[in-house]
Every structure is written in structure tokens, then in C-alpha cells.
Short mmCIF file of C-alpha atoms (C1' of nucleotides) in Angstrom, two decimals:
data_model
loop_
_atom_site.label_atom_id
_atom_site.label_comp_id
_atom_site.label_asym_id
_atom_site.label_seq_id
_atom_site.Cartn_x
_atom_site.Cartn_y
_atom_site.Cartn_z
CA MET A 1 95.70 104.47 129.14
CA ILE A 2 95.93 108.24 127.71
CA GLU A 3 93.99 109.88 130.43
CA SER A 4 95.91 108.23 132.98
CA LEU A 5 99.53 109.69 132.21
CA THR A 6 100.25 112.89 134.15
CA ARG A 7 100.50 115.91 132.31
CA LYS A 8 104.97 116.30 132.04
CA GLN A 9 103.50 112.16 130.32
CA GLN A 10 101.52 113.47 127.62
CA GLU A 11 103.98 116.45 127.42
CA LEU A 12 106.63 113.90 126.16
CA PHE A 13 103.51 111.71 124.42
CA HIS A 14 103.25 114.39 122.23
CA PHE A 15 105.89 114.78 121.74
CA LEU A 16 107.32 111.71 120.37
CA LEU A 17 103.91 111.88 117.86
CA GLN A 18 105.34 115.76 116.16
CA HIS A 19 108.82 114.71 115.56
CA GLN A 20 108.69 110.58 115.16
CA ASP A 21 109.66 112.06 111.51
CA ARG A 22 112.02 114.28 112.62
CA PHE A 23 114.53 111.51 113.89
CA THR A 24 116.18 108.80 111.21
CA GLN A 25 116.40 106.61 114.03
CA PRO A 26 114.83 105.99 117.67
CA PRO A 27 115.67 108.54 119.44
CA THR A 28 118.17 107.71 123.03
CA LEU A 29 116.82 109.19 126.36
CA ASP A 30 119.89 111.37 126.08
CA GLU A 31 118.62 112.91 122.60
CA LEU A 32 115.20 113.21 124.13
CA CYS A 33 116.62 115.41 126.85
CA LEU A 34 117.81 117.99 124.87
CA ALA A 35 115.25 117.83 122.58
CA MET A 36 112.47 118.58 126.07
CA GLY A 37 115.12 120.44 127.96
CA LEU A 38 115.99 118.30 131.15
CA LYS A 39 119.30 117.38 131.92
CA SER A 40 118.54 114.70 133.86
CA ARG A 41 118.28 111.27 132.13
CA GLY A 42 116.43 109.64 134.77
CA SER A 43 113.65 112.23 134.74
CA LEU A 44 113.01 111.49 131.44
CA HIS A 45 113.46 107.69 132.00
CA ALA A 46 110.99 107.73 134.65
CA HIS A 47 107.85 108.91 131.70
CA VAL A 48 109.03 106.59 129.56
CA THR A 49 108.91 103.89 132.19
CA ALA A 50 104.61 105.58 131.78
CA LEU A 51 104.35 105.91 128.39
CA ILE A 52 105.24 102.27 128.01
CA GLY A 53 102.49 100.67 130.54
CA ALA A 54 100.56 102.39 129.28
CA ASN A 55 100.86 100.48 125.18
CA LEU A 56 102.49 103.76 123.82
CA ILE A 57 105.70 102.96 123.69
CA LYS A 58 107.99 99.33 122.93
CA PRO A 59 109.84 98.53 125.57
CA LEU A 60 113.32 96.89 124.23
CA GLY A 61 114.36 94.45 126.63
CA GLY A 62 117.63 95.26 127.23
CA LYS A 63 118.65 96.92 123.90
CA GLN A 64 120.18 100.20 123.06
CA ARG A 65 117.92 101.19 119.71
CA GLY A 66 116.51 103.61 121.56
CA ILE A 67 112.96 104.58 121.82
CA GLN A 68 109.89 103.12 119.99
CA LEU A 69 106.06 104.79 119.00
CA THR A 70 103.59 101.22 119.55
CA ASP A 71 101.18 101.08 116.58
CA TYR A 72 98.45 101.78 118.73
CA ALA A 73 100.27 104.79 119.17
CA LYS A 74 100.83 105.26 115.30
CA THR A 75 97.23 104.92 114.45
CA LEU A 76 96.23 108.26 117.21
CA ILE A 77 98.72 110.96 115.37
CA ASN A 78 96.93 109.04 111.76
CA HIS A 79 93.80 110.81 114.14
CA GLN A 80 94.88 113.44 115.40
CA ASP A 81 97.48 114.52 111.91
CA ASP A 82 96.48 113.02 109.04
CA PRO A 83 92.14 112.45 108.59
CA CYS A 84 93.24 111.21 105.40
CA ARG A 85 95.09 108.33 106.21
CA LEU A 86 94.51 105.44 107.77
CA PRO A 87 95.65 101.87 109.52
CA TYR A 88 96.25 98.86 106.61
CA VAL A 89 96.20 96.46 109.76
CA GLY A 90 95.54 92.75 108.12
CA VAL A 91 92.80 90.28 106.36
CA ILE A 92 89.17 88.87 107.66
CA ALA A 93 88.24 85.93 106.35
CA ALA A 94 85.58 84.52 106.76
CA GLY A 95 86.00 81.58 109.74
CA GLN A 96 90.06 82.59 110.90
CA PRO A 97 90.55 85.64 113.11
CA ILE A 98 92.31 88.85 111.43
CA GLU A 99 95.89 88.08 110.17
CA ALA A 100 97.19 90.65 111.41
CA LEU A 101 100.23 92.24 109.52
CA GLU A 102 103.59 92.34 111.36
CA ASN A 103 104.25 95.85 109.53
CA ILE A 104 100.97 97.84 109.45
CA SER A 105 101.03 100.04 106.61
CA TYR A 106 99.53 103.24 105.37
CA MET A 107 96.67 104.40 102.63
CA ALA A 108 95.14 107.62 101.44
CA ILE A 109 90.99 107.68 101.81
CA PRO A 110 89.11 110.04 100.26
CA GLU A 111 87.30 111.56 102.62
CA PRO A 112 83.88 110.04 102.06
CA LEU A 113 84.31 106.64 102.49
CA LYS A 114 85.62 107.04 106.45
CA THR A 115 83.59 108.76 108.91
CA ASP A 116 86.15 110.76 111.56
CA LYS A 117 86.23 108.86 113.46
CA PRO A 118 88.40 105.59 114.04
CA CYS A 119 89.51 103.85 110.83
CA TYR A 120 91.49 101.02 109.75
CA ILE A 121 91.02 98.70 107.02
CA LEU A 122 90.80 95.20 106.18
CA THR A 123 91.21 92.65 103.01
CA VAL A 124 88.62 90.61 102.90
CA LYS A 125 88.97 87.33 101.89
CA GLY A 126 85.67 84.91 100.77
CA ASP A 127 82.57 85.62 99.21
CA SER A 128 80.31 86.08 102.08
CA MET A 129 78.84 89.31 101.17
CA ILE A 130 78.92 89.27 97.62
CA GLU A 131 75.79 90.03 97.17
CA GLN A 132 76.29 92.85 99.07
CA GLY A 133 78.62 93.91 96.34
CA ILE A 134 81.83 93.17 98.26
CA PHE A 135 84.28 90.67 96.85
CA ASP A 136 87.42 88.66 97.71
CA GLY A 137 90.31 90.95 97.80
CA ASP A 138 88.57 94.15 97.94
CA TRP A 139 89.95 97.04 101.04
CA VAL A 140 87.19 97.36 103.13
CA ILE A 141 87.16 100.25 105.71
CA ILE A 142 85.61 100.26 109.03
CA GLU A 143 84.96 101.81 112.13
CA GLN A 144 85.60 101.27 115.24
CA ARG A 145 82.80 101.05 117.52
CA ALA A 146 81.62 98.41 120.08
CA TYR A 147 78.07 98.57 118.90
CA ALA A 148 76.12 98.47 115.78
CA ARG A 149 72.84 98.90 115.10
CA ASN A 150 70.37 95.91 113.40
CA GLY A 151 71.08 95.86 109.56
CA GLU A 152 74.58 97.34 109.70
CA ILE A 153 77.09 95.59 108.28
CA VAL A 154 80.57 94.51 110.91
CA VAL A 155 83.12 92.88 111.81
CA ALA A 156 82.03 90.24 114.36
CA LEU A 157 84.58 88.25 116.66
CA VAL A 158 82.86 85.26 117.68
CA ASN A 159 83.61 82.72 120.56
CA LYS A 160 86.77 85.54 121.09
CA ALA A 161 88.51 83.07 117.96
CA GLU A 162 86.91 83.65 114.05
CA ALA A 163 86.72 87.08 112.79
CA THR A 164 83.99 88.02 110.27
CA LEU A 165 82.48 90.29 107.86
CA LYS A 166 78.46 90.63 108.09
CA PHE A 167 75.23 92.13 108.40
CA ILE A 168 74.26 92.21 111.91
CA GLU A 169 70.80 91.60 114.42
CA GLN A 170 70.62 92.06 117.51
CA TYR A 171 67.89 89.87 119.38
CA PRO A 172 67.95 90.40 122.98
CA HIS A 173 68.72 86.94 123.53
CA GLU A 174 69.98 85.73 120.14
CA THR A 175 73.01 88.11 117.99
CA LEU A 176 72.49 86.86 114.02
CA LEU A 177 75.14 87.32 112.04
CA ILE A 178 74.18 86.98 108.28
CA PRO A 179 76.48 86.83 105.10
CA ALA A 180 75.15 88.72 101.60
CA ASN A 181 74.86 85.38 99.75
CA ALA A 182 72.34 83.33 98.42
CA SER A 183 74.29 79.81 99.06
CA MET A 184 75.74 80.80 102.15
CA LYS A 185 73.39 80.30 105.72
CA ALA A 186 72.71 83.04 109.05
CA LEU A 187 74.52 82.32 111.53
CA ARG A 188 72.07 82.80 114.82
CA TYR A 189 74.61 82.80 118.22
CA LYS A 190 74.06 84.23 121.78
CA PRO A 191 74.85 87.59 121.87
CA GLU A 192 77.67 87.28 123.97
CA GLN A 193 79.82 85.10 121.91
CA VAL A 194 79.94 87.86 119.20
CA GLU A 195 81.57 90.71 120.51
CA ILE A 196 81.24 93.42 117.47
CA GLN A 197 84.98 95.10 116.50
CA GLY A 198 83.56 97.89 114.26
CA VAL A 199 81.12 98.86 111.63
CA LEU A 200 82.12 98.74 107.58
CA VAL A 201 81.89 102.84 106.65
CA GLY A 202 83.06 101.71 103.51
CA GLN A 203 84.45 99.86 100.46
CA MET A 204 87.33 100.00 97.30
CA ARG A 205 88.62 97.29 95.00
CA SER A 206 91.05 97.82 92.23
CA TYR A 207 90.60 96.10 88.92
CA THR A 208 94.83 95.96 88.42
CA LYS A 209 96.40 94.68 91.48
CA THR A 210 93.47 91.26 91.21
CA GLN A 211 93.66 90.31 87.48
CA MET B 1 113.31 92.90 110.47
CA ILE B 2 114.60 96.40 110.74
CA GLU B 3 113.81 97.14 114.54
CA SER B 4 116.39 94.84 115.29
CA LEU B 5 118.88 96.83 113.83
CA THR B 6 121.73 99.03 116.04
CA ARG B 7 122.29 102.44 115.36
CA LYS B 8 125.33 102.39 113.22
CA GLN B 9 123.89 98.95 111.44
CA GLN B 10 120.35 101.04 110.29
CA GLU B 11 123.42 104.37 109.96
CA LEU B 12 124.82 101.67 106.62
CA PHE B 13 121.86 100.62 105.64
CA HIS B 14 120.59 103.86 105.06
CA PHE B 15 124.59 104.79 103.95
CA LEU B 16 124.52 101.44 100.95
CA LEU B 17 120.50 102.63 100.20
CA GLN B 18 121.21 105.95 99.51
CA HIS B 19 124.06 105.47 98.04
CA GLN B 20 123.15 102.54 95.43
CA ASP B 21 124.21 104.48 92.30
CA ARG B 22 126.82 106.15 93.29
CA PHE B 23 128.38 102.32 93.33
CA THR B 24 129.18 101.17 90.05
CA GLN B 25 129.60 97.83 91.15
CA PRO B 26 129.06 97.11 95.06
CA PRO B 27 131.72 98.24 97.44
CA THR B 28 134.34 96.82 99.09
CA LEU B 29 134.35 96.84 102.49
CA ASP B 30 137.69 99.10 102.37
CA GLU B 31 135.37 101.33 100.44
CA LEU B 32 132.25 100.96 102.57
CA CYS B 33 134.32 101.96 105.66
CA LEU B 34 136.75 104.58 104.44
CA ALA B 35 133.19 106.55 103.59
CA MET B 36 131.76 106.26 107.03
CA GLY B 37 135.12 106.37 108.11
CA LEU B 38 135.27 103.49 109.90
CA LYS B 39 139.44 102.92 110.33
CA SER B 40 139.06 98.85 110.49
CA ARG B 41 137.31 97.11 108.07
CA GLY B 42 136.21 93.97 110.46
CA SER B 43 134.77 96.32 112.65
CA LEU B 44 132.40 96.80 109.58
CA HIS B 45 131.84 93.48 108.45
CA ALA B 46 129.98 92.89 111.60
CA HIS B 47 127.12 95.10 110.31
CA VAL B 48 127.39 93.97 107.32
CA THR B 49 126.82 89.95 108.66
CA ALA B 50 124.19 91.65 110.98
CA LEU B 51 122.53 93.61 107.22
CA ILE B 52 122.68 90.85 105.81
CA GLY B 53 120.73 88.47 108.41
CA ALA B 54 118.63 91.28 108.37
CA ASN B 55 117.79 89.59 104.99
CA LEU B 56 118.38 93.48 104.21
CA ILE B 57 121.33 92.93 101.95
CA LYS B 58 122.53 89.80 100.54
CA PRO B 59 125.74 88.30 99.36
CA LEU B 60 126.87 86.67 96.12
CA GLY B 61 128.15 83.53 96.89
CA GLY B 62 131.19 83.82 98.20
CA LYS B 63 133.12 86.45 94.89
CA GLN B 64 134.03 89.22 96.45
CA ARG B 65 132.54 92.96 95.94
CA GLY B 66 129.17 90.63 97.28
CA ILE B 67 127.59 93.09 98.54
CA GLN B 68 123.34 93.99 96.54
CA LEU B 69 120.65 95.05 97.84
CA THR B 70 117.45 92.61 99.00
CA ASP B 71 114.10 93.09 96.18
CA TYR B 72 113.25 93.70 100.95
CA ALA B 73 115.40 96.88 100.73
CA LYS B 74 114.35 97.97 97.81
CA THR B 75 110.78 97.39 98.06
CA LEU B 76 111.05 99.43 101.97
CA ILE B 77 112.24 102.02 100.20
CA ASN B 78 109.59 103.13 97.67
CA HIS B 79 107.45 102.47 100.13
CA GLN B 80 106.48 105.70 100.27
CA ASP B 81 103.22 106.49 98.25
CA ASP B 82 101.99 110.62 98.23
CA PRO B 83 98.07 110.11 98.65
CA CYS B 84 97.19 112.22 94.63
CA ARG B 85 94.33 113.48 93.48
CA LEU B 86 92.94 113.03 90.83
CA PRO B 87 89.93 114.67 89.11
CA TYR B 88 86.52 113.87 90.31
CA VAL B 89 84.82 114.02 86.85
CA GLY B 90 80.35 114.19 86.81
CA VAL B 91 78.34 111.21 86.82
CA ILE B 92 78.08 108.00 83.88
CA ALA B 93 75.03 107.01 83.22
CA ALA B 94 73.55 104.72 81.03
CA GLY B 95 71.73 105.93 77.66
CA GLN B 96 73.37 109.85 78.95
CA PRO B 97 76.55 111.81 78.52
CA ILE B 98 78.83 111.90 81.07
CA GLU B 99 77.22 114.39 82.71
CA ALA B 100 80.18 117.31 84.36
CA LEU B 101 80.48 118.70 86.61
CA GLU B 102 80.90 122.78 86.16
CA ASN B 103 83.84 122.94 89.19
CA ILE B 104 86.32 119.18 89.45
CA SER B 105 87.02 119.11 92.49
CA TYR B 106 89.45 116.69 93.34
CA MET B 107 90.00 113.54 95.47
CA ALA B 108 92.88 111.70 97.09
CA ILE B 109 93.17 108.38 96.07
CA PRO B 110 95.28 105.34 97.57
CA GLU B 111 98.09 104.09 95.30
CA PRO B 112 96.35 100.68 94.50
CA LEU B 113 93.30 102.17 93.51
CA LYS B 114 94.34 104.10 89.37
CA THR B 115 97.57 103.28 87.75
CA ASP B 116 100.29 105.10 86.63
CA LYS B 117 98.26 106.88 84.15
CA PRO B 118 96.20 109.56 83.93
CA CYS B 119 92.70 108.55 86.11
CA TYR B 120 89.76 110.88 86.20
CA ILE B 121 86.96 109.07 88.93
CA LEU B 122 83.36 109.19 87.73
CA THR B 123 80.25 108.40 89.63
CA VAL B 124 78.21 105.28 88.45
CA LYS B 125 74.76 106.17 88.44
CA GLY B 126 71.80 102.28 87.48
CA ASP B 127 72.44 98.94 87.96
CA SER B 128 73.92 97.35 84.66
CA MET B 129 78.08 96.40 86.09
CA ILE B 130 75.79 95.53 89.52
CA GLU B 131 76.65 91.38 88.77
CA GLN B 132 79.91 92.52 88.94
CA GLY B 133 79.76 94.76 92.06
CA ILE B 134 79.31 97.55 90.84
CA PHE B 135 76.31 99.37 92.47
CA ASP B 136 74.46 102.49 92.18
CA GLY B 137 76.48 105.88 93.26
CA ASP B 138 79.56 104.32 93.65
CA TRP B 139 82.54 105.48 92.33
CA VAL B 140 85.25 104.16 89.27
CA ILE B 141 88.64 105.29 88.61
CA ILE B 142 89.10 105.46 85.03
CA GLU B 143 92.13 105.08 82.85
CA GLN B 144 91.98 107.57 80.12
CA ARG B 145 93.03 106.10 76.93
CA ALA B 146 90.77 105.03 74.09
CA TYR B 147 91.81 101.35 73.81
CA ALA B 148 91.02 98.47 75.29
CA ARG B 149 90.84 94.84 75.39
CA ASN B 150 88.45 92.60 74.99
CA GLY B 151 86.45 91.41 78.87
CA GLU B 152 87.81 95.55 79.79
CA ILE B 153 85.04 97.32 81.11
CA VAL B 154 85.15 100.50 79.54
CA VAL B 155 83.69 104.07 79.58
CA ALA B 156 81.69 104.46 75.92
CA LEU B 157 80.82 106.96 74.14
CA VAL B 158 77.79 105.64 71.97
CA ASN B 159 77.77 107.28 68.45
CA LYS B 160 79.35 110.62 69.84
CA ALA B 161 76.09 110.37 72.43
CA GLU B 162 75.79 108.04 75.22
CA ALA B 163 78.31 107.42 78.19
CA THR B 164 78.22 103.57 79.49
CA LEU B 165 80.08 101.73 81.81
CA LYS B 166 79.79 98.07 80.20
CA PHE B 167 82.16 95.13 79.67
CA ILE B 168 83.55 95.76 75.73
CA GLU B 169 84.22 93.12 73.44
CA GLN B 170 86.56 94.16 70.08
CA TYR B 171 85.94 92.05 66.98
CA PRO B 172 85.91 93.05 62.99
CA HIS B 173 82.31 93.67 62.39
CA GLU B 174 80.36 94.38 65.64
CA THR B 175 81.47 95.64 68.63
CA LEU B 176 79.73 94.64 71.78
CA LEU B 177 78.65 96.60 75.33
CA ILE B 178 77.92 93.28 78.04
CA PRO B 179 76.47 94.69 81.04
CA ALA B 180 77.31 92.89 83.73
CA ASN B 181 72.90 92.40 85.50
CA ALA B 182 71.40 89.46 84.37
CA SER B 183 67.89 91.32 83.15
CA MET B 184 70.05 93.48 80.58
CA LYS B 185 70.74 92.66 77.29
CA ALA B 186 73.99 92.82 75.66
CA LEU B 187 74.73 95.39 72.99
CA ARG B 188 75.65 95.75 69.38
CA TYR B 189 77.53 98.12 68.17
CA LYS B 190 79.72 98.79 64.45
CA PRO B 191 82.73 99.63 65.88
CA GLU B 192 82.75 103.64 64.33
CA GLN B 193 80.16 104.01 66.85
CA VAL B 194 81.20 103.90 69.91
CA GLU B 195 84.22 105.24 71.16
CA ILE B 196 86.23 104.02 74.62
CA GLN B 197 87.27 106.81 76.70
CA GLY B 198 88.35 105.50 79.29
CA VAL B 199 89.28 101.46 81.65
CA LEU B 200 87.82 101.00 84.16
CA VAL B 201 90.67 101.03 87.43
CA GLY B 202 89.02 100.57 90.60
CA GLN B 203 86.40 100.78 92.58
CA MET B 204 84.66 102.91 95.39
CA ARG B 205 82.01 102.48 97.52
CA SER B 206 80.13 104.64 100.46
CA TYR B 207 78.66 103.32 103.31
CA THR B 208 77.97 105.83 105.11
CA LYS B 209 76.61 108.68 102.12
CA THR B 210 74.62 106.44 100.50
CA GLN B 211 71.90 104.58 102.89
"C1'" DT C 1 101.31 118.15 156.74
"C1'" DA C 2 101.16 114.00 153.63
"C1'" DG C 3 101.25 112.86 148.81
"C1'" DC C 4 103.15 113.48 144.41
"C1'" DA C 5 104.83 115.91 140.17
"C1'" DT C 6 109.19 116.62 138.44
"C1'" DA C 7 114.25 117.12 138.50
"C1'" DA C 8 119.06 116.69 139.31
"C1'" DG C 9 123.50 113.46 139.51
"C1'" DA C 10 125.99 109.34 140.54
"C1'" DA C 11 126.59 104.49 140.51
"C1'" DC C 12 126.16 100.87 138.14
"C1'" DT C 13 125.28 96.87 133.97
"C1'" DG C 14 125.15 95.35 129.83
"C1'" DA C 15 125.26 96.28 124.93
"C1'" DT C 16 127.65 99.18 121.04
"C1'" DA C 17 131.17 100.32 118.96
"C1'" DG C 18 136.16 101.04 117.68
"C1'" DA C 19 141.32 98.92 115.96
"C1'" DG C 20 144.41 96.51 114.92
"C1'" DA C 21 146.29 91.44 114.18
"C1'" DA C 22 145.89 87.05 112.53
"C1'" DC C 23 145.30 85.00 108.36
"C1'" DA C 24 141.94 82.37 103.88
"C1'" DA C 25 140.12 83.37 100.15
"C1'" DA C 26 139.58 85.54 95.64
"C1'" DA C 27 141.64 88.73 92.41
"C1'" DT C 28 145.04 90.15 90.26
"C1'" DA C 29 150.13 90.11 87.76
"C1'" DA C 30 154.10 88.27 86.63
"C1'" DT D 1 151.90 78.53 85.91
"C1'" DT D 2 153.41 81.15 90.53
"C1'" DA D 3 153.81 85.22 93.55
"C1'" DT D 4 151.52 89.79 94.83
"C1'" DT D 5 148.11 92.71 97.04
"C1'" DT D 6 143.19 92.08 97.42
"C1'" DT D 7 139.53 90.97 99.87
"C1'" DG D 8 136.07 88.96 103.39
"C1'" DT D 9 136.87 86.09 107.46
"C1'" DT D 10 137.09 85.68 113.00
"C1'" DC D 11 139.37 87.18 116.19
"C1'" DT D 12 140.37 89.61 120.74
"C1'" DC D 13 140.75 93.64 123.86
"C1'" DT D 14 139.15 98.49 125.79
"C1'" DA D 15 136.19 101.92 125.41
"C1'" DT D 16 132.09 104.15 125.40
"C1'" DC D 17 127.19 104.50 124.77
"C1'" DA D 18 122.77 104.18 126.75
"C1'" DG D 19 118.94 102.21 129.31
"C1'" DT D 20 118.81 101.35 134.72
"C1'" DT D 21 118.18 102.53 139.17
"C1'" DC D 22 119.89 104.59 142.89
"C1'" DT D 23 119.13 108.71 146.57
"C1'" DT D 24 117.88 113.21 147.01
"C1'" DA D 25 115.33 117.87 146.16
"C1'" DT D 26 112.06 121.43 145.15
"C1'" DG D 27 107.89 122.67 144.57
"C1'" DC D 28 102.73 121.30 144.57
"C1'" DT D 29 98.57 120.32 146.48
"C1'" DA D 30 94.37 117.58 149.22
#
DNA sequence: TAGCATAAGAACTGATAGAGAACAAAATAA
DNA sequence: TTATTTTGTTCTCTATCAGTTCTTATGCTA
């Protein structure tokens, strides 16, 4: 996405990332022109349109409310500026798609619980990993990647519909998703049915909120 | 929600947030007009209506002087969770005193994993709490206090020598320290043998460092 | 040369903001 | 109670603002 931007477009994007706190309200084109030393809204608008195409800022559908970064763009800053804060994106319950939140919030995460790759946080619903010490209501930190080694715990999207947190075993003609719960069985799929969305790298639990 | 507001509407909302203490009673439209430099109540009223539609303020049932921030709006204020840092003080292994570190280090801890009382962090050694999802090598966040309710998980110092992480049950003539591990037995002590050093409030695990 | 990125500026359109009038409901004073 | 003032609500009208779409122009590079 970002690679397809021209130099000026990247410059604009980085400006928006770095100064997003500076604006209490989303900036107007005129304000951005002033800030970037341009004299014409029209010129800037072309760059803005490119950023919208790259899914970095949101179009506001005819409204006049300034331009806003997308959630996707915000995850990018996060990795650049403040490695300790990760996006909390929603809830993962076995058999359901990940329930995404309207407003992504950020949590400060201890350095050892994450990797230096992009990560995000989910809340776990269900007991499928209970024998691995992952309980209903725990938070998990997931490294965003599309592949895994056998024996890793992954966020897997099955049939493009159901998300689940399981051990994974991948063989040429079969992919197994294995719970850590004696009362549940391993699930067998064709490799193409299973899409890996991330790998477990950390886990957290609060004893004050849950009980 | 808040994104659906126009600039002026957001400005009004922020004004209300910042000056909510300033008004002993909810402000009238005229007072708000004065404060925001408007001359017409009618203009302001449109903004107020928009904020009501966004569930940010509520009218008080037809009464005058009615506008108040909603609970939802108040949650937006204290949303700034500063990454707070807790001291990492050492290792707790059942049967050993807490092995204190020479140099105490600090870790950034997510807000929900701690309390607003003083807390500290230990590394767990051993499997005595394995059925509670607390594994060898996990970090635990402990709220520093000298008392506990029955059923809480505590850091207990036994005979002023051995530290351990267990469920506690306190009775007039007996204190029980109960592991969460079917292969281990509960330990019985006289109350004066057991000193509580803190109560478990959070737990964390890294899957990248431990395996 | 053609093609692209960049910029300026004009012109257009719908969104937004504000003033003021008029009226209704509520609060206050008599 | 009644009369008066304050406050909330609805409306119209107008001016301005902000996003968009143009055209034009200037470098730069393959």
C-alpha cells in the first residue's frame, strides 16, 4: 500500500502521523496547506485522494469535517513511534468471526510480551486453550503474520468465516487445529480452508476485573 | 459517534468537558452562547441537539437548565491510560524466600492488570498454581497489602522464611495455603506463622521467551 | 519527445454556522 | 392565583466554509 505512494504523498502521510495529536479536530485542507507550505487546496487534494486510495485516511462522504486517519494507518504509527502500545482490536471466540470493536483502543504492553513485529491484542472467549493456561476473558497478544510453525498457537480463520485460537499442525494435505482442552477434539481441515491471521506471543489476565 | 460531529459541535463538546466543574448547575443556552461568543441561542441549540443525538449529553426531561454529560461522554475523558510502570522485584518459588534482584527494573503494565494501590511484579517458579493458569515462568502482578479475603491468591511468607503463591483460607485458629495443583496438598499453619505480603491482581506470560 | 509528479488558481456545490424572529414551556415575582 | 421574565424550541434567511473538480503551468525523467 504505502510503497505505491509518491514522495509528496508519503510526506503528507508522515506529517499526519506525526502531528495527529496537534490537531484537536481533524485538520481541513487549508490548515494542511498552511502546515505544509502549499498555497492551493486543489494540489493538496490530489494527494489526499491518493492516501484515501491507499486506505490510510478516510473519506468523509461529502461531509466537511477534515481528514482522518484510518485504523489501519493508526496501527502503523503505533509500530513506528511507540513500540509499547498495541491496538486492542476485539474478541476472539471459537466458532465466531473476530468481533471487531468500533473504537480501537490501545494498551501499554510490557516489552517481553510482544515481538518486534506488528502485534495486536484480542480478548479470548471460551475454554478451548484452558490447559495451556489461557482462560475465558484473558487477553492475548498476537503477532500479525500469515504462516506458522507446527506446534505454535495461532489465530486461524476457517472457511473465511470462523476465527479460533488453537495449536496448529500443518501437513501437505491436512491442517489440524488442536485445542488444549481434553473435552474437545482436534479439528481437521484442508490446508486451503485455514488462513493464519497471527501467532500467539503473549497472554495476560486480570484478577480484579474478572471476578 | 464522536466522528459524526461537525467542528463546532466538537468544539462545544470539548468546552463542556473542560468546564463541567465551572458550572455549579447545568448552564443555560444563553450562558453557553456567552461563553462561546455566540449571539443567538437558536444557533447553539442546533449544536446541542446534535450532541444529544450523539449520546454525549442528555436533556433532563423537559426541565430547563437541563443539559448534562452522559456517562458515555465521561468515559471518553478518563480514557487516557498512561503507561504506568511497576517494579519487577524478583522470583517467587514455593519453599524459597523471594529471591530479590540486585537491580530492580521496571515494566510498563497495562492499566487493567493492576490496581490503584501499590503493586509489584514477581516471576513465578514452580507449578503449584498450574490449574489456575499460572505457569512456571509467568509474571504475576501483586498488590502490596497485609491482609486478604478467603479465596484470594496471595504471596505468603511462612515462618518468616519461605515465600509462596497460594490460595488462602483464614480461620480463627488455622490458616490454609491451598495450591491449584491436584498433585499437591493444602498446607496448614497457625495464623501467626503466615504473613501476607500481597494479593494477586494480574498475570502475564510470554510465549517467545519461555520456549 | 511523452509521461509523470507537482503546484497554483478559478469555479462550483453542498455543508456548516450564525443571526434573528416568533412561539411555547418553565421558572419566578407580584 | 396571575403576570412577567427566563429559557428552550423551531423556523427562515444569509454568509461563509470546505471539499471537489477543473484548467494551466513547470519542472523532472525515461
